[in-house]
Amino acid sequence: MSTPIIVGNWKMNGLSADSVDRVKQITASLAAQPVSGAEVVVCPPFTHLSLVHQTLNGSSVALGAQDCHKDDKGAHTGDIAPSMLTDVGATHVILGHSERRRDHGEVDETVREKAVSAAKAGLTPIVCIGETEDQRQSGEAEDTIGWQIKGSLPDGFTGIVAYEPVWAIGTGLAATPDDIKSTVAFIRAELVRQFGDAGKSLRILYGGSVDAGNAASILSIPDVAGALVGGASLKPDAFLSIIRAVPTA
């Protein structure tokens, strides 16, 4: 069974002091009451990465980033190379989030190229997929997700897939357990079809308004290997509750 992982995506929120305080609260709680059998990753804004890495200071919590460029260097003003992330201690990177696809016009090919470069630099890519409300209502959810898997995941992919229905991100509306169960089963079948036996062990996370109240029911769903948490990860108590909701073996 894959090790569960809880990833906090802090998005474009807070200043340095906020991130440091948040990390201190999370690591102090986990040191006092460890959670065995689960990985925890926090993904602060780029400007906080180095400081957060210093604050984590050998704790059990890993550092992730929210994006990277497909190239490792070059004339790309405002972008961040994968090696720059590992240089400041990052081990994971979120790629293809629906907000990047929407706000920056990222397409599957771009996400795939980033995933290749991230893995080459030693990062674990967390690739996001998910349907919009219109696609869901028109019965195109599975087709959309299937094409995203095919287009966004490179050959030999060994990272993590995060299923985030776009209509549930930041809305307070999480998919029902039955919806998640059926969609994750479809994702698993697609991964096996694309990657063969290797697709059986790729971790699938759920994201989209995960909070302390629904985490236990979501994380108990077969084949859900963790959560990609947005707003709730900005609140240490809520994030810790989600971490502690991971089922014990």
PDB file of C-alpha atoms in Angstrom:
ATOM      1  CA  MET A   1       0.000   0.000   0.000  1.00  0.00           C
ATOM      2  CA  SER A   2       1.304   3.465  -0.894  1.00  0.00           C
ATOM      3  CA  THR A   3       2.290   5.848   1.875  1.00  0.00           C
ATOM      4  CA  PRO A   4      -0.426   8.503   2.303  1.00  0.00           C
ATOM      5  CA  ILE A   5       0.628  12.091   1.699  1.00  0.00           C
ATOM      6  CA  ILE A   6      -1.002  15.360   2.725  1.00  0.00           C
ATOM      7  CA  VAL A   7       0.088  18.401   0.721  1.00  0.00           C
ATOM      8  CA  GLY A   8      -0.666  21.980   1.752  1.00  0.00           C
ATOM      9  CA  ASN A   9      -0.913  24.446  -1.146  1.00  0.00           C
ATOM     10  CA  TRP A  10      -0.652  27.923   0.366  1.00  0.00           C
ATOM     11  CA  LYS A  11      -1.101  29.611  -3.024  1.00  0.00           C
ATOM     12  CA  MET A  12      -0.519  33.401  -3.078  1.00  0.00           C
ATOM     13  CA  ASN A  13      -1.156  34.038   0.599  1.00  0.00           C
ATOM     14  CA  GLY A  14       0.737  35.556   3.500  1.00  0.00           C
ATOM     15  CA  LEU A  15       4.045  37.230   4.127  1.00  0.00           C
ATOM     16  CA  SER A  16       7.241  35.624   5.410  1.00  0.00           C
ATOM     17  CA  ALA A  17       6.281  35.952   9.065  1.00  0.00           C
ATOM     18  CA  ASP A  18       2.939  34.236   8.390  1.00  0.00           C
ATOM     19  CA  SER A  19       4.619  31.257   6.752  1.00  0.00           C
ATOM     20  CA  VAL A  20       7.202  30.918   9.512  1.00  0.00           C
ATOM     21  CA  ASP A  21       4.536  31.032  12.215  1.00  0.00           C
ATOM     22  CA  ARG A  22       2.418  28.476  10.366  1.00  0.00           C
ATOM     23  CA  VAL A  23       5.362  26.091   9.954  1.00  0.00           C
ATOM     24  CA  LYS A  24       6.343  26.415  13.603  1.00  0.00           C
ATOM     25  CA  GLN A  25       2.846  25.499  14.733  1.00  0.00           C
ATOM     26  CA  ILE A  26       2.618  22.508  12.399  1.00  0.00           C
ATOM     27  CA  THR A  27       6.048  21.082  13.201  1.00  0.00           C
ATOM     28  CA  ALA A  28       5.674  21.616  16.955  1.00  0.00           C
ATOM     29  CA  SER A  29       2.393  19.722  16.973  1.00  0.00           C
ATOM     30  CA  LEU A  30       3.762  16.862  14.881  1.00  0.00           C
ATOM     31  CA  ALA A  31       6.850  16.648  17.082  1.00  0.00           C
ATOM     32  CA  ALA A  32       4.700  16.431  20.196  1.00  0.00           C
ATOM     33  CA  GLN A  33       2.235  14.002  18.640  1.00  0.00           C
ATOM     34  CA  PRO A  34       3.797  12.312  15.616  1.00  0.00           C
ATOM     35  CA  VAL A  35       1.691  10.860  12.806  1.00  0.00           C
ATOM     36  CA  SER A  36       3.241   7.629  11.652  1.00  0.00           C
ATOM     37  CA  GLY A  37       2.820   6.295   8.165  1.00  0.00           C
ATOM     38  CA  ALA A  38       2.023   9.579   6.438  1.00  0.00           C
ATOM     39  CA  GLU A  39       4.070  12.175   4.564  1.00  0.00           C
ATOM     40  CA  VAL A  40       3.399  15.883   4.932  1.00  0.00           C
ATOM     41  CA  VAL A  41       4.438  18.556   2.414  1.00  0.00           C
ATOM     42  CA  VAL A  42       3.905  22.315   2.584  1.00  0.00           C
ATOM     43  CA  CYS A  43       4.064  24.474  -0.547  1.00  0.00           C
ATOM     44  CA  PRO A  44       4.544  28.170   0.272  1.00  0.00           C
ATOM     45  CA  PRO A  45       4.958  31.015  -2.243  1.00  0.00           C
ATOM     46  CA  PHE A  46       8.322  31.152  -4.029  1.00  0.00           C
ATOM     47  CA  THR A  47       9.563  34.064  -1.921  1.00  0.00           C
ATOM     48  CA  HIS A  48       9.112  32.043   1.279  1.00  0.00           C
ATOM     49  CA  LEU A  49      10.741  28.789   0.191  1.00  0.00           C
ATOM     50  CA  SER A  50      14.210  29.370   1.605  1.00  0.00           C
ATOM     51  CA  LEU A  51      12.937  30.721   4.904  1.00  0.00           C
ATOM     52  CA  VAL A  52      10.410  27.916   5.305  1.00  0.00           C
ATOM     53  CA  HIS A  53      13.130  25.368   4.565  1.00  0.00           C
ATOM     54  CA  GLN A  54      15.247  26.820   7.350  1.00  0.00           C
ATOM     55  CA  THR A  55      12.284  26.774   9.710  1.00  0.00           C
ATOM     56  CA  LEU A  56      11.450  23.153   8.917  1.00  0.00           C
ATOM     57  CA  ASN A  57      15.006  22.399  10.094  1.00  0.00           C
ATOM     58  CA  GLY A  58      15.076  18.629   9.845  1.00  0.00           C
ATOM     59  CA  SER A  59      11.452  18.085  10.833  1.00  0.00           C
ATOM     60  CA  SER A  60       9.312  15.371   9.279  1.00  0.00           C
ATOM     61  CA  VAL A  61       7.599  17.927   7.035  1.00  0.00           C
ATOM     62  CA  ALA A  62       8.879  18.257   3.466  1.00  0.00           C
ATOM     63  CA  LEU A  63       9.031  21.377   1.322  1.00  0.00           C
ATOM     64  CA  GLY A  64       7.256  21.758  -1.997  1.00  0.00           C
ATOM     65  CA  ALA A  65       6.781  24.505  -4.579  1.00  0.00           C
ATOM     66  CA  GLN A  66       3.701  25.588  -6.500  1.00  0.00           C
ATOM     67  CA  ASP A  67       5.139  25.535 -10.031  1.00  0.00           C
ATOM     68  CA  CYS A  68       8.331  25.429 -12.061  1.00  0.00           C
ATOM     69  CA  HIS A  69       9.478  26.151 -15.618  1.00  0.00           C
ATOM     70  CA  LYS A  70      10.137  23.431 -18.181  1.00  0.00           C
ATOM     71  CA  ASP A  71      13.693  24.704 -18.751  1.00  0.00           C
ATOM     72  CA  ASP A  72      16.475  24.559 -16.202  1.00  0.00           C
ATOM     73  CA  LYS A  73      17.857  27.971 -17.132  1.00  0.00           C
ATOM     74  CA  GLY A  74      17.465  30.693 -19.720  1.00  0.00           C
ATOM     75  CA  ALA A  75      15.818  33.968 -20.613  1.00  0.00           C
ATOM     76  CA  HIS A  76      12.515  33.403 -18.831  1.00  0.00           C
ATOM     77  CA  THR A  77      11.837  36.501 -16.773  1.00  0.00           C
ATOM     78  CA  GLY A  78       9.897  35.801 -13.610  1.00  0.00           C
ATOM     79  CA  ASP A  79      10.083  32.009 -13.894  1.00  0.00           C
ATOM     80  CA  ILE A  80      11.700  29.470 -11.586  1.00  0.00           C
ATOM     81  CA  ALA A  81      13.797  26.528 -12.754  1.00  0.00           C
ATOM     82  CA  PRO A  82      13.456  23.079 -11.156  1.00  0.00           C
ATOM     83  CA  SER A  83      17.080  23.143  -9.992  1.00  0.00           C
ATOM     84  CA  MET A  84      16.418  26.455  -8.230  1.00  0.00           C
ATOM     85  CA  LEU A  85      13.757  24.684  -6.199  1.00  0.00           C
ATOM     86  CA  THR A  86      16.002  21.821  -5.163  1.00  0.00           C
ATOM     87  CA  ASP A  87      18.697  24.383  -4.368  1.00  0.00           C
ATOM     88  CA  VAL A  88      16.500  25.832  -1.597  1.00  0.00           C
ATOM     89  CA  GLY A  89      15.473  22.431  -0.266  1.00  0.00           C
ATOM     90  CA  ALA A  90      12.272  21.620  -2.140  1.00  0.00           C
ATOM     91  CA  THR A  91      11.501  17.961  -2.816  1.00  0.00           C
ATOM     92  CA  HIS A  92       8.069  18.274  -4.461  1.00  0.00           C
ATOM     93  CA  VAL A  93       6.379  20.603  -6.949  1.00  0.00           C
ATOM     94  CA  ILE A  94       2.721  21.100  -7.870  1.00  0.00           C
ATOM     95  CA  LEU A  95       2.168  21.214 -11.638  1.00  0.00           C
ATOM     96  CA  GLY A  96      -0.850  21.814 -13.850  1.00  0.00           C
ATOM     97  CA  HIS A  97      -3.099  23.207 -11.136  1.00  0.00           C
ATOM     98  CA  SER A  98      -6.368  24.415 -12.641  1.00  0.00           C
ATOM     99  CA  GLU A  99      -5.522  27.964 -11.564  1.00  0.00           C
ATOM    100  CA  ARG A 100      -2.314  27.795 -13.606  1.00  0.00           C
ATOM    101  CA  ARG A 101      -4.213  26.332 -16.543  1.00  0.00           C
ATOM    102  CA  ARG A 102      -6.883  29.057 -16.253  1.00  0.00           C
ATOM    103  CA  ASP A 103      -4.795  32.110 -15.353  1.00  0.00           C
ATOM    104  CA  HIS A 104      -1.673  31.343 -17.393  1.00  0.00           C
ATOM    105  CA  GLY A 105      -3.068  29.357 -20.299  1.00  0.00           C
ATOM    106  CA  GLU A 106      -1.146  26.204 -19.453  1.00  0.00           C
ATOM    107  CA  VAL A 107      -2.064  23.204 -21.576  1.00  0.00           C
ATOM    108  CA  ASP A 108      -1.373  19.509 -21.084  1.00  0.00           C
ATOM    109  CA  GLU A 109       1.795  19.619 -23.191  1.00  0.00           C
ATOM    110  CA  THR A 110       3.233  22.390 -21.002  1.00  0.00           C
ATOM    111  CA  VAL A 111       2.444  20.418 -17.869  1.00  0.00           C
ATOM    112  CA  ARG A 112       4.051  17.286 -19.302  1.00  0.00           C
ATOM    113  CA  GLU A 113       7.236  19.164 -20.188  1.00  0.00           C
ATOM    114  CA  LYS A 114       7.405  20.612 -16.690  1.00  0.00           C
ATOM    115  CA  ALA A 115       6.908  17.170 -15.159  1.00  0.00           C
ATOM    116  CA  VAL A 116       9.819  15.801 -17.172  1.00  0.00           C
ATOM    117  CA  SER A 117      12.115  18.637 -16.084  1.00  0.00           C
ATOM    118  CA  ALA A 118      10.997  18.449 -12.454  1.00  0.00           C
ATOM    119  CA  ALA A 119      11.716  14.731 -12.244  1.00  0.00           C
ATOM    120  CA  LYS A 120      15.082  15.203 -13.935  1.00  0.00           C
ATOM    121  CA  ALA A 121      16.004  17.728 -11.238  1.00  0.00           C
ATOM    122  CA  GLY A 122      15.069  15.261  -8.498  1.00  0.00           C
ATOM    123  CA  LEU A 123      11.671  16.716  -7.619  1.00  0.00           C
ATOM    124  CA  THR A 124       8.503  14.694  -7.181  1.00  0.00           C
ATOM    125  CA  PRO A 125       5.898  16.225  -9.517  1.00  0.00           C
ATOM    126  CA  ILE A 126       2.337  16.439  -8.228  1.00  0.00           C
ATOM    127  CA  VAL A 127       0.295  16.750 -11.410  1.00  0.00           C
ATOM    128  CA  CYS A 128      -3.241  18.108 -11.117  1.00  0.00           C
ATOM    129  CA  ILE A 129      -6.167  17.009 -13.249  1.00  0.00           C
ATOM    130  CA  GLY A 130      -9.893  17.676 -13.004  1.00  0.00           C
ATOM    131  CA  GLU A 131     -13.056  18.718 -14.777  1.00  0.00           C
ATOM    132  CA  THR A 132     -14.995  21.984 -14.736  1.00  0.00           C
ATOM    133  CA  GLU A 133     -18.643  22.256 -13.715  1.00  0.00           C
ATOM    134  CA  ASP A 134     -19.708  22.572 -17.374  1.00  0.00           C
ATOM    135  CA  GLN A 135     -17.761  19.448 -18.310  1.00  0.00           C
ATOM    136  CA  ARG A 136     -19.273  17.594 -15.395  1.00  0.00           C
ATOM    137  CA  GLN A 137     -22.837  18.630 -16.198  1.00  0.00           C
ATOM    138  CA  SER A 138     -22.453  17.756 -19.883  1.00  0.00           C
ATOM    139  CA  GLY A 139     -21.155  14.257 -19.112  1.00  0.00           C
ATOM    140  CA  GLU A 140     -17.640  15.029 -20.346  1.00  0.00           C
ATOM    141  CA  ALA A 141     -15.833  14.601 -17.024  1.00  0.00           C
ATOM    142  CA  GLU A 142     -14.242  11.229 -17.791  1.00  0.00           C
ATOM    143  CA  ASP A 143     -13.248  12.228 -21.309  1.00  0.00           C
ATOM    144  CA  THR A 144     -11.663  15.409 -19.944  1.00  0.00           C
ATOM    145  CA  ILE A 145      -9.764  13.589 -17.225  1.00  0.00           C
ATOM    146  CA  GLY A 146      -8.675  10.846 -19.600  1.00  0.00           C
ATOM    147  CA  TRP A 147      -7.220  13.345 -22.048  1.00  0.00           C
ATOM    148  CA  GLN A 148      -5.500  15.234 -19.221  1.00  0.00           C
ATOM    149  CA  ILE A 149      -3.841  12.048 -18.007  1.00  0.00           C
ATOM    150  CA  LYS A 150      -2.701  11.179 -21.513  1.00  0.00           C
ATOM    151  CA  GLY A 151      -1.441  14.681 -22.248  1.00  0.00           C
ATOM    152  CA  SER A 152      -0.026  15.764 -18.891  1.00  0.00           C
ATOM    153  CA  LEU A 153       1.839  12.675 -17.687  1.00  0.00           C
ATOM    154  CA  PRO A 154       5.093  11.792 -19.454  1.00  0.00           C
ATOM    155  CA  ASP A 155       6.301   8.292 -20.235  1.00  0.00           C
ATOM    156  CA  GLY A 156       7.815   6.685 -17.170  1.00  0.00           C
ATOM    157  CA  PHE A 157       5.966   9.016 -14.806  1.00  0.00           C
ATOM    158  CA  THR A 158       6.671   8.146 -11.163  1.00  0.00           C
ATOM    159  CA  GLY A 159       5.187  11.180  -9.454  1.00  0.00           C
ATOM    160  CA  ILE A 160       1.793  11.832  -7.905  1.00  0.00           C
ATOM    161  CA  VAL A 161      -1.580  12.553  -9.515  1.00  0.00           C
ATOM    162  CA  ALA A 162      -3.955  14.973  -7.796  1.00  0.00           C
ATOM    163  CA  TYR A 163      -7.609  14.852  -8.797  1.00  0.00           C
ATOM    164  CA  GLU A 164      -9.139  18.272  -8.182  1.00  0.00           C
ATOM    165  CA  PRO A 165     -12.588  18.876  -9.662  1.00  0.00           C
ATOM    166  CA  VAL A 166     -12.333  22.518 -10.694  1.00  0.00           C
ATOM    167  CA  TRP A 167     -15.852  23.264  -9.493  1.00  0.00           C
ATOM    168  CA  ALA A 168     -14.881  22.257  -5.925  1.00  0.00           C
ATOM    169  CA  ILE A 169     -11.710  24.336  -5.555  1.00  0.00           C
ATOM    170  CA  GLY A 170     -12.207  27.127  -3.062  1.00  0.00           C
ATOM    171  CA  THR A 171     -15.997  26.885  -3.280  1.00  0.00           C
ATOM    172  CA  GLY A 172     -16.644  24.923  -0.112  1.00  0.00           C
ATOM    173  CA  LEU A 173     -18.207  22.198  -2.275  1.00  0.00           C
ATOM    174  CA  ALA A 174     -16.366  18.900  -2.080  1.00  0.00           C
ATOM    175  CA  ALA A 175     -17.344  16.017  -4.316  1.00  0.00           C
ATOM    176  CA  THR A 176     -19.341  13.318  -2.546  1.00  0.00           C
ATOM    177  CA  PRO A 177     -17.489  10.187  -1.415  1.00  0.00           C
ATOM    178  CA  ASP A 178     -19.323   8.185  -4.090  1.00  0.00           C
ATOM    179  CA  ASP A 179     -18.312  10.693  -6.777  1.00  0.00           C
ATOM    180  CA  ILE A 180     -14.703  10.607  -5.624  1.00  0.00           C
ATOM    181  CA  LYS A 181     -14.668   6.817  -5.425  1.00  0.00           C
ATOM    182  CA  SER A 182     -15.953   6.373  -8.976  1.00  0.00           C
ATOM    183  CA  THR A 183     -13.704   9.055 -10.465  1.00  0.00           C
ATOM    184  CA  VAL A 184     -10.594   7.768  -8.700  1.00  0.00           C
ATOM    185  CA  ALA A 185     -11.403   4.254  -9.933  1.00  0.00           C
ATOM    186  CA  PHE A 186     -11.576   5.656 -13.463  1.00  0.00           C
ATOM    187  CA  ILE A 187      -8.259   7.472 -12.976  1.00  0.00           C
ATOM    188  CA  ARG A 188      -6.650   4.262 -11.716  1.00  0.00           C
ATOM    189  CA  ALA A 189      -7.871   2.358 -14.748  1.00  0.00           C
ATOM    190  CA  GLU A 190      -6.495   5.062 -17.044  1.00  0.00           C
ATOM    191  CA  LEU A 191      -3.129   5.014 -15.264  1.00  0.00           C
ATOM    192  CA  VAL A 192      -2.909   1.240 -15.642  1.00  0.00           C
ATOM    193  CA  ARG A 193      -3.875   1.502 -19.287  1.00  0.00           C
ATOM    194  CA  GLN A 194      -1.179   4.112 -19.903  1.00  0.00           C
ATOM    195  CA  PHE A 195       1.607   2.808 -17.670  1.00  0.00           C
ATOM    196  CA  GLY A 196       0.819  -0.880 -17.215  1.00  0.00           C
ATOM    197  CA  ASP A 197       1.698  -2.377 -13.837  1.00  0.00           C
ATOM    198  CA  ALA A 198       3.473   0.839 -12.821  1.00  0.00           C
ATOM    199  CA  GLY A 199       0.104   2.592 -12.966  1.00  0.00           C
ATOM    200  CA  LYS A 200      -1.182   0.401 -10.155  1.00  0.00           C
ATOM    201  CA  SER A 201       1.126   2.024  -7.600  1.00  0.00           C
ATOM    202  CA  LEU A 202       1.017   5.696  -8.586  1.00  0.00           C
ATOM    203  CA  ARG A 203      -0.487   7.698  -5.756  1.00  0.00           C
ATOM    204  CA  ILE A 204      -3.761   9.545  -6.372  1.00  0.00           C
ATOM    205  CA  LEU A 205      -4.690  12.493  -4.158  1.00  0.00           C
ATOM    206  CA  TYR A 206      -8.000  14.289  -3.848  1.00  0.00           C
ATOM    207  CA  GLY A 207      -8.221  18.065  -3.663  1.00  0.00           C
ATOM    208  CA  GLY A 208     -11.074  20.521  -3.679  1.00  0.00           C
ATOM    209  CA  SER A 209     -12.415  22.054  -0.470  1.00  0.00           C
ATOM    210  CA  VAL A 210     -10.872  19.371   1.749  1.00  0.00           C
ATOM    211  CA  ASP A 211     -11.300  20.430   5.368  1.00  0.00           C
ATOM    212  CA  ALA A 212     -11.215  19.055   8.897  1.00  0.00           C
ATOM    213  CA  GLY A 213     -14.865  18.052   8.635  1.00  0.00           C
ATOM    214  CA  ASN A 214     -14.717  15.920   5.494  1.00  0.00           C
ATOM    215  CA  ALA A 215     -11.114  14.708   5.514  1.00  0.00           C
ATOM    216  CA  ALA A 216     -11.723  11.410   7.305  1.00  0.00           C
ATOM    217  CA  SER A 217     -14.457  10.300   4.893  1.00  0.00           C
ATOM    218  CA  ILE A 218     -12.411  11.326   1.846  1.00  0.00           C
ATOM    219  CA  LEU A 219      -9.182   9.711   3.033  1.00  0.00           C
ATOM    220  CA  SER A 220     -10.961   6.428   3.800  1.00  0.00           C
ATOM    221  CA  ILE A 221     -11.942   5.989   0.147  1.00  0.00           C
ATOM    222  CA  PRO A 222     -10.017   3.112  -1.485  1.00  0.00           C
ATOM    223  CA  ASP A 223      -7.217   4.313  -3.758  1.00  0.00           C
ATOM    224  CA  VAL A 224      -7.223   7.855  -2.329  1.00  0.00           C
ATOM    225  CA  ALA A 225      -3.647   8.124  -1.081  1.00  0.00           C
ATOM    226  CA  GLY A 226      -3.925  11.562   0.475  1.00  0.00           C
ATOM    227  CA  ALA A 227      -5.090  15.102  -0.133  1.00  0.00           C
ATOM    228  CA  LEU A 228      -3.988  18.306  -1.807  1.00  0.00           C
ATOM    229  CA  VAL A 229      -5.294  20.928   0.603  1.00  0.00           C
ATOM    230  CA  GLY A 230      -5.832  24.586  -0.267  1.00  0.00           C
ATOM    231  CA  GLY A 231      -7.527  27.042   2.093  1.00  0.00           C
ATOM    232  CA  ALA A 232      -7.570  24.732   5.102  1.00  0.00           C
ATOM    233  CA  SER A 233      -3.774  24.356   4.924  1.00  0.00           C
ATOM    234  CA  LEU A 234      -3.446  28.041   5.869  1.00  0.00           C
ATOM    235  CA  LYS A 235      -4.963  27.241   9.268  1.00  0.00           C
ATOM    236  CA  PRO A 236      -2.571  25.054  11.290  1.00  0.00           C
ATOM    237  CA  ASP A 237      -5.271  23.496  13.453  1.00  0.00           C
ATOM    238  CA  ALA A 238      -7.378  22.556  10.427  1.00  0.00           C
ATOM    239  CA  PHE A 239      -4.381  21.261   8.483  1.00  0.00           C
ATOM    240  CA  LEU A 240      -3.244  19.185  11.446  1.00  0.00           C
ATOM    241  CA  SER A 241      -6.744  17.725  11.775  1.00  0.00           C
ATOM    242  CA  ILE A 242      -6.575  16.642   8.140  1.00  0.00           C
ATOM    243  CA  ILE A 243      -3.155  15.077   8.667  1.00  0.00           C
ATOM    244  CA  ARG A 244      -4.433  13.200  11.709  1.00  0.00           C
ATOM    245  CA  ALA A 245      -7.435  11.956   9.722  1.00  0.00           C
ATOM    246  CA  VAL A 246      -5.170   9.727   7.608  1.00  0.00           C
ATOM    247  CA  PRO A 247      -6.255   6.123   8.284  1.00  0.00           C
ATOM    248  CA  THR A 248      -3.773   4.079  10.277  1.00  0.00           C
ATOM    249  CA  ALA A 249      -2.615   0.792   8.865  1.00  0.00           C
TER     250      ALA A 249
END
